[in-house]
Tab-separated table of C-alpha atoms in Angstrom:
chain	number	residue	atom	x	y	z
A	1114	UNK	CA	148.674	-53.746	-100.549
A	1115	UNK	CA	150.026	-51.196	-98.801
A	1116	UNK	CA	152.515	-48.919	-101.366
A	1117	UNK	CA	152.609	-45.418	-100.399
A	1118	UNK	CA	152.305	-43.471	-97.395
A	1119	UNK	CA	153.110	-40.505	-95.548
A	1120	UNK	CA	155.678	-40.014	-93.195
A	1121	UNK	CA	156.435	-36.088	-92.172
A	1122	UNK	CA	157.565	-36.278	-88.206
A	1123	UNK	CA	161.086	-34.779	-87.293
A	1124	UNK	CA	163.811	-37.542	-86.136
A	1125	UNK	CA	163.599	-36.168	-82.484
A	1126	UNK	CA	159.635	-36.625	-82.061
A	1127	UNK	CA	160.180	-40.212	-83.459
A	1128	UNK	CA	163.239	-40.688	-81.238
A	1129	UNK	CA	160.952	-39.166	-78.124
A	1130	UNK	CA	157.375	-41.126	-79.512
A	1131	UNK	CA	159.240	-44.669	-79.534
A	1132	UNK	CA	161.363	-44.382	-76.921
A	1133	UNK	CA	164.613	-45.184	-78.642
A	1134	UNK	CA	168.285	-45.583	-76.827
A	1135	UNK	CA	170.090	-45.075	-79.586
A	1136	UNK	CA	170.059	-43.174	-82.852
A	1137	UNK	CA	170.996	-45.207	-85.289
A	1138	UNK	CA	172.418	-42.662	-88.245
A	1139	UNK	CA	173.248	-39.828	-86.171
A	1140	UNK	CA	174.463	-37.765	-88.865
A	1141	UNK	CA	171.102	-38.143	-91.423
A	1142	UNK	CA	167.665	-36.901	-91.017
A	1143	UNK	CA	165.045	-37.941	-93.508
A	1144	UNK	CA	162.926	-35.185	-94.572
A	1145	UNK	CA	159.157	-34.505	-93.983
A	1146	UNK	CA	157.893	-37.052	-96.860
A	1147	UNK	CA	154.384	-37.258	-97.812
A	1148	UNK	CA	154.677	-39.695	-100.866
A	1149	UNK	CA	156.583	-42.050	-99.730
A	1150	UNK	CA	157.441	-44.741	-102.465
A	1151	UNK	CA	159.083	-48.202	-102.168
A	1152	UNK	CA	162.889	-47.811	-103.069
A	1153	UNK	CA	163.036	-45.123	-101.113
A	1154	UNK	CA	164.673	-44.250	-97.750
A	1155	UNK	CA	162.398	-44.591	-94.960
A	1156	UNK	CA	162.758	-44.930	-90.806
A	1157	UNK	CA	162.262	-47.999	-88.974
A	1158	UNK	CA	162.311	-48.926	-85.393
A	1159	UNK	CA	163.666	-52.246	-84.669
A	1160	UNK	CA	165.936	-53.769	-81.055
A	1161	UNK	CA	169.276	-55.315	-81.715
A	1162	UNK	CA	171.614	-56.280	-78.854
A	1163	UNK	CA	175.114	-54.808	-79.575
A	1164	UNK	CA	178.287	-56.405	-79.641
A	1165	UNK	CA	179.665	-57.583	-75.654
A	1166	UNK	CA	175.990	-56.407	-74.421
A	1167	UNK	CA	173.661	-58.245	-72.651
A	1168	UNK	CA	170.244	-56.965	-73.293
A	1169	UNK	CA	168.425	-55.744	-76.653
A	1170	UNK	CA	168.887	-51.804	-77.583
A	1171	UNK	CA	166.072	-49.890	-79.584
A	1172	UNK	CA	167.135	-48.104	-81.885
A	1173	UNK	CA	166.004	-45.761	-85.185
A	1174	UNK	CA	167.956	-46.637	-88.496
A	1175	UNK	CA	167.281	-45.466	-92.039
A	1176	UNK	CA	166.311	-48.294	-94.299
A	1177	UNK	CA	165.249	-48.568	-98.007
A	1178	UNK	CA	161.606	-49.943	-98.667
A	1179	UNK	CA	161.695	-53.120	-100.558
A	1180	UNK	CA	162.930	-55.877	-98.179
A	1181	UNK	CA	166.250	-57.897	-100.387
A	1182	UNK	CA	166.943	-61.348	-98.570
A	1183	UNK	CA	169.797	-61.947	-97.358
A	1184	UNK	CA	170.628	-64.578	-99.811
A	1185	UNK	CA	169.343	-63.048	-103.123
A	1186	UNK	CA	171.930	-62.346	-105.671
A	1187	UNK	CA	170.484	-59.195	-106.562
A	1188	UNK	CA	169.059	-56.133	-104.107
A	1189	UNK	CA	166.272	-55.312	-107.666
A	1190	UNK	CA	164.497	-57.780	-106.110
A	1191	UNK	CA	163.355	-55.840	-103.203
A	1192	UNK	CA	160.957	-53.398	-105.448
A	1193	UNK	CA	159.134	-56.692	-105.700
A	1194	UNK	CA	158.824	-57.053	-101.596
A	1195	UNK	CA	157.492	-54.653	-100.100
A	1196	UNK	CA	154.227	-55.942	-98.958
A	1197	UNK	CA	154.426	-59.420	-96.610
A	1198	UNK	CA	150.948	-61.042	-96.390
A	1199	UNK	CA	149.847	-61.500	-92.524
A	1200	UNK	CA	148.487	-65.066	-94.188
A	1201	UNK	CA	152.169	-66.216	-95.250
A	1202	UNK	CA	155.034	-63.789	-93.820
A	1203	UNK	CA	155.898	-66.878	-91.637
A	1204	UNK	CA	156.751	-69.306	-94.339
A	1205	UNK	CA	157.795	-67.776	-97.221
A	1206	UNK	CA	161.387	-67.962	-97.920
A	1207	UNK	CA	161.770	-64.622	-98.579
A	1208	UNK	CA	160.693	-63.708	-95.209
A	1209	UNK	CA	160.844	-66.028	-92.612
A	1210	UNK	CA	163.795	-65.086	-91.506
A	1211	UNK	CA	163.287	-61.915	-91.070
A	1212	UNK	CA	159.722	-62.630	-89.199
A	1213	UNK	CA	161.464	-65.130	-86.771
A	1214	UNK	CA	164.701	-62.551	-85.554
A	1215	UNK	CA	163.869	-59.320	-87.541
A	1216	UNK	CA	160.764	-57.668	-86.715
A	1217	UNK	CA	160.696	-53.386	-86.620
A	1218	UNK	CA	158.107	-50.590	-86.556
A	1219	UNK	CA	157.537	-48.520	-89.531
A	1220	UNK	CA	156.585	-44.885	-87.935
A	1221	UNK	CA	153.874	-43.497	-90.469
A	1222	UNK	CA	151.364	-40.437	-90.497
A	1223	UNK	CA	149.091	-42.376	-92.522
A	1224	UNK	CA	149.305	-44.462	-96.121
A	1225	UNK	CA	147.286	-44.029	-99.701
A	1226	UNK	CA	144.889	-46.499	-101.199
A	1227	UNK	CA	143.098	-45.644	-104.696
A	1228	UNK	CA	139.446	-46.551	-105.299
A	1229	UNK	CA	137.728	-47.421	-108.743
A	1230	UNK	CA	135.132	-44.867	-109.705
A	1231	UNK	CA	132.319	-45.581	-110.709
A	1232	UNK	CA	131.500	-46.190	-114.314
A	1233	UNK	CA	135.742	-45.942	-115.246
A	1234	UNK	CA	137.376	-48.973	-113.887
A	1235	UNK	CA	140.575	-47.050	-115.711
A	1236	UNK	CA	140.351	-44.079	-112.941
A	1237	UNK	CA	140.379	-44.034	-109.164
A	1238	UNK	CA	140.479	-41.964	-106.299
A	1239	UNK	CA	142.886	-41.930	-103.891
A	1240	UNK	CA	142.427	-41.767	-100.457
A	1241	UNK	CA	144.756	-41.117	-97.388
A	1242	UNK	CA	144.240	-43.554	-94.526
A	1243	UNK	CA	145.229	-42.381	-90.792
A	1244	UNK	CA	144.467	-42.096	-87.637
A	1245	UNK	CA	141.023	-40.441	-86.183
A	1246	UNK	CA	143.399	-38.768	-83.352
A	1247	UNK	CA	146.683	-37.787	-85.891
A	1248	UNK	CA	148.272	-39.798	-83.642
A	1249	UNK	CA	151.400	-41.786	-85.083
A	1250	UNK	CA	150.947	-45.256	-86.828
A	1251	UNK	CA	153.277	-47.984	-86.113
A	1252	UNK	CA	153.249	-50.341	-88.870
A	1253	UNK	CA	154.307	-54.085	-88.666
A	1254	UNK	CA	157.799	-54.083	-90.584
A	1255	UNK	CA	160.570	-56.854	-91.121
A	1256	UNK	CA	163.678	-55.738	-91.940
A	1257	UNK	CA	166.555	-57.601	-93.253
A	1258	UNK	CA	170.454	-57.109	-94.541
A	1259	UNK	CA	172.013	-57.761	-97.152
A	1260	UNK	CA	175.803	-58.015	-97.967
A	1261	UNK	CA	177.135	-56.477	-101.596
A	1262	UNK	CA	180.264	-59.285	-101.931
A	1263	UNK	CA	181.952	-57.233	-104.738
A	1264	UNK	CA	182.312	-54.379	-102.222
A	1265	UNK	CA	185.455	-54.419	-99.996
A	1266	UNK	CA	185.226	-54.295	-96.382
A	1267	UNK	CA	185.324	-50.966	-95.493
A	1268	UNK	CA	182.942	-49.730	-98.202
A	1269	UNK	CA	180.049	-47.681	-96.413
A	1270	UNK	CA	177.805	-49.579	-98.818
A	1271	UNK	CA	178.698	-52.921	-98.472
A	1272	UNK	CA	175.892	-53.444	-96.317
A	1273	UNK	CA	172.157	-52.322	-97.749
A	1274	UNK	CA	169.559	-53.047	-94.769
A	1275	UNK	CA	166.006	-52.993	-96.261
A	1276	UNK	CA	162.092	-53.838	-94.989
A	1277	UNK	CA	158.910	-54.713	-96.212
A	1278	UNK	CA	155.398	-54.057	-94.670
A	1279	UNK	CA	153.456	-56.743	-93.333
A	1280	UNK	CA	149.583	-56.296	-94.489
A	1281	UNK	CA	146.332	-57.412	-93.165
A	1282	UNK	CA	142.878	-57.906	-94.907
A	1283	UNK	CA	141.128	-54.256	-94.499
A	1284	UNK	CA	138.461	-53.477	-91.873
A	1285	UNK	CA	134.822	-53.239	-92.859
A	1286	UNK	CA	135.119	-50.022	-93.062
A	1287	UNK	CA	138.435	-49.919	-95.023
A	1288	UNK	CA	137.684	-52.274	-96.698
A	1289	UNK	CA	135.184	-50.512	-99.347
A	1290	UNK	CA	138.266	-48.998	-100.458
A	1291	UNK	CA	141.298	-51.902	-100.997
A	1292	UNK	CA	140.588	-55.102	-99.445
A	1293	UNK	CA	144.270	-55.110	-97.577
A	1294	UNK	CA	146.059	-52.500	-95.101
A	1295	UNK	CA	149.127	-52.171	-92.960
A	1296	UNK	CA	149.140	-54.233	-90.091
A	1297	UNK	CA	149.693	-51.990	-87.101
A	1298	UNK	CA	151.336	-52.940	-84.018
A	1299	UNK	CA	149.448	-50.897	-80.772
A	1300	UNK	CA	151.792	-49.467	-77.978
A	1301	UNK	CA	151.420	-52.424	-75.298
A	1302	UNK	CA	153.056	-54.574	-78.107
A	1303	UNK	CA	155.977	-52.712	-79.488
A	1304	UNK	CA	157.974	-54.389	-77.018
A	1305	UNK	CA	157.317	-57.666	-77.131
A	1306	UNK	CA	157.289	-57.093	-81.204
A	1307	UNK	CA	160.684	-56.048	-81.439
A	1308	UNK	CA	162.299	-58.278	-79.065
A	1309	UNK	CA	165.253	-60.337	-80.673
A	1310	UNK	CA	165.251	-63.081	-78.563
A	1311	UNK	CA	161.226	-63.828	-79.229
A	1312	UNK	CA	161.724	-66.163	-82.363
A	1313	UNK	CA	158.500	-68.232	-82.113
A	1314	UNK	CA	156.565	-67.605	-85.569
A	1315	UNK	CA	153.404	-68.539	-83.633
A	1316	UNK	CA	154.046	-66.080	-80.537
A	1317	UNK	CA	154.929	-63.247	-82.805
A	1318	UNK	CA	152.011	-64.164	-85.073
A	1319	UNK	CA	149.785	-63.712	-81.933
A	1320	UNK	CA	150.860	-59.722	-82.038
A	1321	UNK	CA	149.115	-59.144	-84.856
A	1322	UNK	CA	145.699	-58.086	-83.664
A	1323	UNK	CA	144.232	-56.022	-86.772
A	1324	UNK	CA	143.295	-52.085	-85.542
A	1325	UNK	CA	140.034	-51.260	-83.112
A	1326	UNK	CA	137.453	-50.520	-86.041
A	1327	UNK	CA	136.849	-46.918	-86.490
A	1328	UNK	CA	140.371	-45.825	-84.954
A	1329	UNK	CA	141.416	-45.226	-88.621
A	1330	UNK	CA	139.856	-42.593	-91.181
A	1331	UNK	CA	139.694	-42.112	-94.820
A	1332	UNK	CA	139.577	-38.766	-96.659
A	1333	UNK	CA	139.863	-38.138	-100.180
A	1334	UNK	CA	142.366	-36.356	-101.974
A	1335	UNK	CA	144.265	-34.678	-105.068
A	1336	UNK	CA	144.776	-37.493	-107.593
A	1337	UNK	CA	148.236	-35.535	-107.153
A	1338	UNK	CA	149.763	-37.822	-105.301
A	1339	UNK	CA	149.597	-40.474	-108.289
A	1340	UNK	CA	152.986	-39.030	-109.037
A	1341	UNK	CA	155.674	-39.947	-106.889
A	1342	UNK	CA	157.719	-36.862	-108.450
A	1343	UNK	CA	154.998	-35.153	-106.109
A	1344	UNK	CA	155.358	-34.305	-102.504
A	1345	UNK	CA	154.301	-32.113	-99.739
A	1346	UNK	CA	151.237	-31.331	-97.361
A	1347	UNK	CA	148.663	-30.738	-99.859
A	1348	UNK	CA	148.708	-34.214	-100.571
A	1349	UNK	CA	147.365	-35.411	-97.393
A	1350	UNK	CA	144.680	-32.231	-97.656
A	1351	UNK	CA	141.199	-33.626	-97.690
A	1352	UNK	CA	139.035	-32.945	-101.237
A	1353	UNK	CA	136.311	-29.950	-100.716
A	1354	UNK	CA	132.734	-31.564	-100.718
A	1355	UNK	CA	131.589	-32.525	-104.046
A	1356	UNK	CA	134.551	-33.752	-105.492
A	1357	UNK	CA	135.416	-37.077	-104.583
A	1358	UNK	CA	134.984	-38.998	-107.847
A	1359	UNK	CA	134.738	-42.218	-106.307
A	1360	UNK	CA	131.700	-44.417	-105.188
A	1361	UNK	CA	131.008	-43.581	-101.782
Protein backbone atom coordinates (compact mmCIF):
# COMPACT_ATOMS: atom_id res chain seq x y z
CA UNK A 1 0.00 0.00 0.00
CA UNK A 2 1.02 3.16 -0.60
CA UNK A 3 0.47 5.49 2.90
CA UNK A 4 2.94 8.14 3.16
CA UNK A 5 4.90 10.19 0.96
CA UNK A 6 6.61 13.28 0.33
CA UNK A 7 5.43 16.14 -1.34
CA UNK A 8 7.73 19.54 -0.90
CA UNK A 9 7.32 21.51 -4.50
CA UNK A 10 5.96 25.20 -4.36
CA UNK A 11 2.27 25.67 -5.97
CA UNK A 12 3.86 27.62 -8.95
CA UNK A 13 6.43 24.75 -10.06
CA UNK A 14 3.39 22.34 -9.86
CA UNK A 15 1.18 24.87 -11.66
CA UNK A 16 4.28 25.32 -14.38
CA UNK A 17 5.30 21.13 -14.24
CA UNK A 18 1.53 20.11 -15.12
CA UNK A 19 0.56 22.63 -17.17
CA UNK A 20 -2.54 23.76 -15.37
CA UNK A 21 -5.19 26.63 -16.67
CA UNK A 22 -6.50 27.28 -13.67
CA UNK A 23 -5.61 27.40 -10.00
CA UNK A 24 -8.01 25.92 -8.27
CA UNK A 25 -7.67 27.55 -4.47
CA UNK A 26 -6.04 30.65 -5.35
CA UNK A 27 -5.85 31.92 -1.98
CA UNK A 28 -4.05 28.52 -0.20
CA UNK A 29 -0.69 27.10 -0.65
CA UNK A 30 0.13 23.80 0.96
CA UNK A 31 3.39 23.78 2.56
CA UNK A 32 6.63 21.83 1.70
CA UNK A 33 5.39 18.35 3.37
CA UNK A 34 7.63 15.50 3.69
CA UNK A 35 5.33 13.10 5.78
CA UNK A 36 2.51 13.27 4.21
CA UNK A 37 -0.33 11.20 6.00
CA UNK A 38 -3.84 10.19 4.81
CA UNK A 39 -6.41 12.75 6.32
CA UNK A 40 -4.40 15.24 5.40
CA UNK A 41 -4.52 18.05 2.78
CA UNK A 42 -2.75 17.20 -0.25
CA UNK A 43 -2.68 18.61 -4.19
CA UNK A 44 -4.19 16.89 -6.98
CA UNK A 45 -4.38 17.52 -10.63
CA UNK A 46 -7.53 16.54 -12.20
CA UNK A 47 -9.71 18.31 -15.76
CA UNK A 48 -13.25 19.38 -15.18
CA UNK A 49 -15.20 21.32 -17.84
CA UNK A 50 -16.78 24.43 -16.18
CA UNK A 51 -20.15 25.55 -16.20
CA UNK A 52 -21.41 27.06 -20.11
CA UNK A 53 -17.81 25.71 -21.40
CA UNK A 54 -17.17 23.51 -23.98
CA UNK A 55 -13.94 21.78 -23.45
CA UNK A 56 -12.26 20.21 -20.17
CA UNK A 57 -10.00 22.76 -17.93
CA UNK A 58 -6.95 21.41 -15.83
CA UNK A 59 -6.79 22.52 -12.95
CA UNK A 60 -4.81 22.17 -9.25
CA UNK A 61 -7.25 21.84 -6.18
CA UNK A 62 -6.44 20.95 -2.58
CA UNK A 63 -8.00 17.71 -1.54
CA UNK A 64 -7.93 15.57 1.68
CA UNK A 65 -6.36 11.96 1.33
CA UNK A 66 -8.86 9.33 2.06
CA UNK A 67 -11.32 9.19 -0.90
CA UNK A 68 -15.38 9.42 0.97
CA UNK A 69 -18.00 8.27 -1.77
CA UNK A 70 -20.28 10.24 -2.69
CA UNK A 71 -23.02 8.30 -1.15
CA UNK A 72 -21.49 7.30 2.26
CA UNK A 73 -23.20 8.68 5.24
CA UNK A 74 -20.12 9.43 6.90
CA UNK A 75 -16.67 11.25 5.42
CA UNK A 76 -14.59 8.69 8.62
CA UNK A 77 -14.81 6.39 6.10
CA UNK A 78 -12.28 7.83 3.87
CA UNK A 79 -9.19 7.02 6.43
CA UNK A 80 -10.18 3.56 5.32
CA UNK A 81 -9.66 4.47 1.32
CA UNK A 82 -6.86 5.61 0.53
CA UNK A 83 -5.26 2.92 -1.42
CA UNK A 84 -7.48 1.58 -4.73
CA UNK A 85 -6.08 -1.78 -5.97
CA UNK A 86 -5.09 -1.54 -9.88
CA UNK A 87 -6.79 -5.34 -9.70
CA UNK A 88 -10.35 -3.91 -8.56
CA UNK A 89 -10.54 0.10 -8.69
CA UNK A 90 -12.98 -0.58 -11.63
CA UNK A 91 -15.62 -2.46 -9.78
CA UNK A 92 -15.71 -1.71 -6.44
CA UNK A 93 -18.49 0.40 -5.34
CA UNK A 94 -16.56 2.60 -3.57
CA UNK A 95 -14.71 3.57 -6.57
CA UNK A 96 -16.06 3.04 -9.74
CA UNK A 97 -17.37 6.04 -10.04
CA UNK A 98 -14.77 7.89 -9.47
CA UNK A 99 -12.47 5.61 -11.96
CA UNK A 100 -15.10 5.99 -14.80
CA UNK A 101 -15.47 10.29 -14.63
CA UNK A 102 -12.93 11.14 -11.83
CA UNK A 103 -9.46 10.36 -12.49
CA UNK A 104 -6.46 13.11 -11.18
CA UNK A 105 -2.68 13.17 -10.68
CA UNK A 106 -1.25 13.13 -7.31
CA UNK A 107 2.14 15.36 -7.73
CA UNK A 108 4.69 13.55 -5.29
CA UNK A 109 8.58 13.80 -4.61
CA UNK A 110 8.60 10.31 -3.68
CA UNK A 111 6.53 7.91 -0.98
CA UNK A 112 7.78 5.62 2.22
CA UNK A 113 7.60 1.88 2.46
CA UNK A 114 8.99 0.04 5.75
CA UNK A 115 10.89 -3.25 5.50
CA UNK A 116 11.06 -6.14 8.18
CA UNK A 117 14.54 -6.59 9.56
CA UNK A 118 15.92 -9.32 9.86
CA UNK A 119 15.60 -11.47 12.91
CA UNK A 120 12.62 -8.71 14.46
CA UNK A 121 9.55 -9.10 12.42
CA UNK A 122 8.34 -6.27 15.21
CA UNK A 123 10.92 -3.58 13.58
CA UNK A 124 11.44 -2.27 10.07
CA UNK A 125 13.17 0.09 8.09
CA UNK A 126 11.80 2.56 6.20
CA UNK A 127 12.70 3.50 2.98
CA UNK A 128 11.90 6.54 0.66
CA UNK A 129 10.98 5.56 -2.89
CA UNK A 130 11.58 8.24 -5.85
CA UNK A 131 12.75 8.95 -8.81
CA UNK A 132 16.54 8.14 -10.11
CA UNK A 133 16.37 11.80 -11.86
CA UNK A 134 14.36 13.84 -8.70
CA UNK A 135 12.15 14.38 -11.24
CA UNK A 136 8.36 14.76 -10.11
CA UNK A 137 6.06 11.62 -9.69
CA UNK A 138 2.62 11.69 -10.92
CA UNK A 139 0.65 9.23 -9.13
CA UNK A 140 -2.65 7.60 -10.41
CA UNK A 141 -5.40 9.36 -8.12
CA UNK A 142 -9.36 9.29 -8.14
CA UNK A 143 -10.92 11.87 -6.57
CA UNK A 144 -14.43 12.20 -5.55
CA UNK A 145 -17.05 14.76 -3.63
CA UNK A 146 -18.96 14.54 -1.19
CA UNK A 147 -21.95 16.71 0.02
CA UNK A 148 -22.33 17.41 4.11
CA UNK A 149 -26.54 17.63 3.94
CA UNK A 150 -26.71 19.18 7.47
CA UNK A 151 -24.67 22.11 6.12
CA UNK A 152 -26.64 24.98 4.47
CA UNK A 153 -25.90 26.10 1.11
CA UNK A 154 -23.57 28.62 1.39
CA UNK A 155 -21.38 26.89 3.99
CA UNK A 156 -17.67 26.82 2.58
CA UNK A 157 -17.69 23.26 3.88
CA UNK A 158 -20.58 21.82 2.59
CA UNK A 159 -18.65 20.27 0.00
CA UNK A 160 -15.41 17.96 1.18
CA UNK A 161 -13.65 16.70 -2.21
CA UNK A 162 -11.28 13.80 -1.30
CA UNK A 163 -8.89 10.99 -3.32
CA UNK A 164 -7.39 7.84 -2.92
CA UNK A 165 -4.22 6.37 -4.64
CA UNK A 166 -4.50 3.74 -7.05
CA UNK A 167 -1.59 0.99 -6.37
CA UNK A 168 0.14 -1.52 -8.43
CA UNK A 169 2.04 -4.79 -7.46
CA UNK A 170 5.85 -3.49 -6.88
CA UNK A 171 8.64 -3.94 -9.46
CA UNK A 172 11.27 -6.62 -8.97
CA UNK A 173 13.24 -4.40 -7.68
CA UNK A 174 10.68 -2.71 -5.35
CA UNK A 175 9.37 -5.30 -4.67
CA UNK A 176 12.01 -6.76 -1.97
CA UNK A 177 10.70 -4.04 0.01
CA UNK A 178 6.47 -4.02 -0.02
CA UNK A 179 4.99 -6.06 -2.62
CA UNK A 180 2.60 -2.91 -3.85
CA UNK A 181 3.46 0.83 -5.04
CA UNK A 182 1.78 3.86 -6.50
CA UNK A 183 0.74 3.48 -9.86
CA UNK A 184 2.29 6.31 -11.83
CA UNK A 185 0.88 7.85 -14.79
CA UNK A 186 4.07 8.95 -17.41
CA UNK A 187 3.75 12.42 -19.21
CA UNK A 188 2.35 11.14 -22.74
CA UNK A 189 -0.68 9.94 -20.60
CA UNK A 190 -1.67 12.69 -18.28
CA UNK A 191 -3.91 13.79 -20.86
CA UNK A 192 -5.71 11.18 -21.93
CA UNK A 193 -5.85 10.18 -17.94
CA UNK A 194 -7.58 13.11 -16.89
CA UNK A 195 -9.95 13.56 -19.62
CA UNK A 196 -13.69 13.72 -18.38
CA UNK A 197 -15.29 12.65 -21.25
CA UNK A 198 -13.02 9.18 -21.45
CA UNK A 199 -15.40 6.97 -19.22
CA UNK A 200 -14.49 3.50 -20.59
CA UNK A 201 -13.14 1.43 -17.43
CA UNK A 202 -11.27 -0.70 -20.00
CA UNK A 203 -9.62 2.36 -21.99
CA UNK A 204 -8.61 4.05 -18.81
CA UNK A 205 -7.46 0.70 -17.41
CA UNK A 206 -5.14 0.51 -20.51
CA UNK A 207 -3.18 3.79 -18.94
CA UNK A 208 -1.91 2.03 -16.36
CA UNK A 209 1.41 0.77 -17.61
CA UNK A 210 3.46 0.06 -14.24
CA UNK A 211 7.00 2.38 -14.22
CA UNK A 212 10.22 1.48 -16.68
CA UNK A 213 12.18 -0.78 -14.07
CA UNK A 214 15.02 0.99 -12.55
CA UNK A 215 13.47 4.62 -13.12
CA UNK A 216 12.64 4.50 -9.35
CA UNK A 217 15.22 4.29 -6.32
CA UNK A 218 15.18 3.27 -2.78
CA UNK A 219 17.31 4.75 0.02
CA UNK A 220 17.07 4.18 3.55
CA UNK A 221 16.26 6.45 6.17
CA UNK A 222 15.65 7.81 9.88
CA UNK A 223 13.01 5.50 11.38
CA UNK A 224 11.94 9.29 12.11
CA UNK A 225 9.53 9.47 9.84
CA UNK A 226 7.42 6.65 11.73
CA UNK A 227 5.90 9.66 13.39
CA UNK A 228 3.64 11.62 11.46
CA UNK A 229 4.09 14.50 14.22
CA UNK A 230 7.52 14.52 12.22
CA UNK A 231 8.33 16.52 9.18
CA UNK A 232 10.96 18.13 7.17
CA UNK A 233 14.01 17.32 4.78
CA UNK A 234 15.92 15.11 6.94
CA UNK A 235 13.40 12.66 6.47
CA UNK A 236 13.96 12.02 2.92
CA UNK A 237 18.03 12.15 3.83
CA UNK A 238 19.55 8.84 2.91
CA UNK A 239 21.08 6.62 6.14
CA UNK A 240 25.16 6.86 6.25
CA UNK A 241 26.60 3.36 5.21
CA UNK A 242 26.31 0.85 7.84
CA UNK A 243 23.16 1.61 9.21
CA UNK A 244 20.38 0.35 7.38
CA UNK A 245 18.93 -2.27 9.74
CA UNK A 246 17.10 -4.02 7.20
CA UNK A 247 17.90 -7.15 5.00
CA UNK A 248 19.43 -5.95 2.00
Amino acid sequence: MCGRYASARKKHELLEEFQVELDGDPDKELGPDYNVAPTKNVYAVLSRVPKEAERAVRQLRIVKWGLVPAWAKDPSVGSRMINARIETVAEKPSFRQAFAKRRCLLPADGYFEWMPVEGDKKKKQPYFIHPEDDGVLAMAGLYEFWKDKSRDDDDPLKWLVTCTVITTDAEDELGRIHDRMPMMIERERWTEWLDPKLTDPEQASGLLVPADAGRLTAVAVSTDVNNVRNNGPDLIKPLPPGEETALR
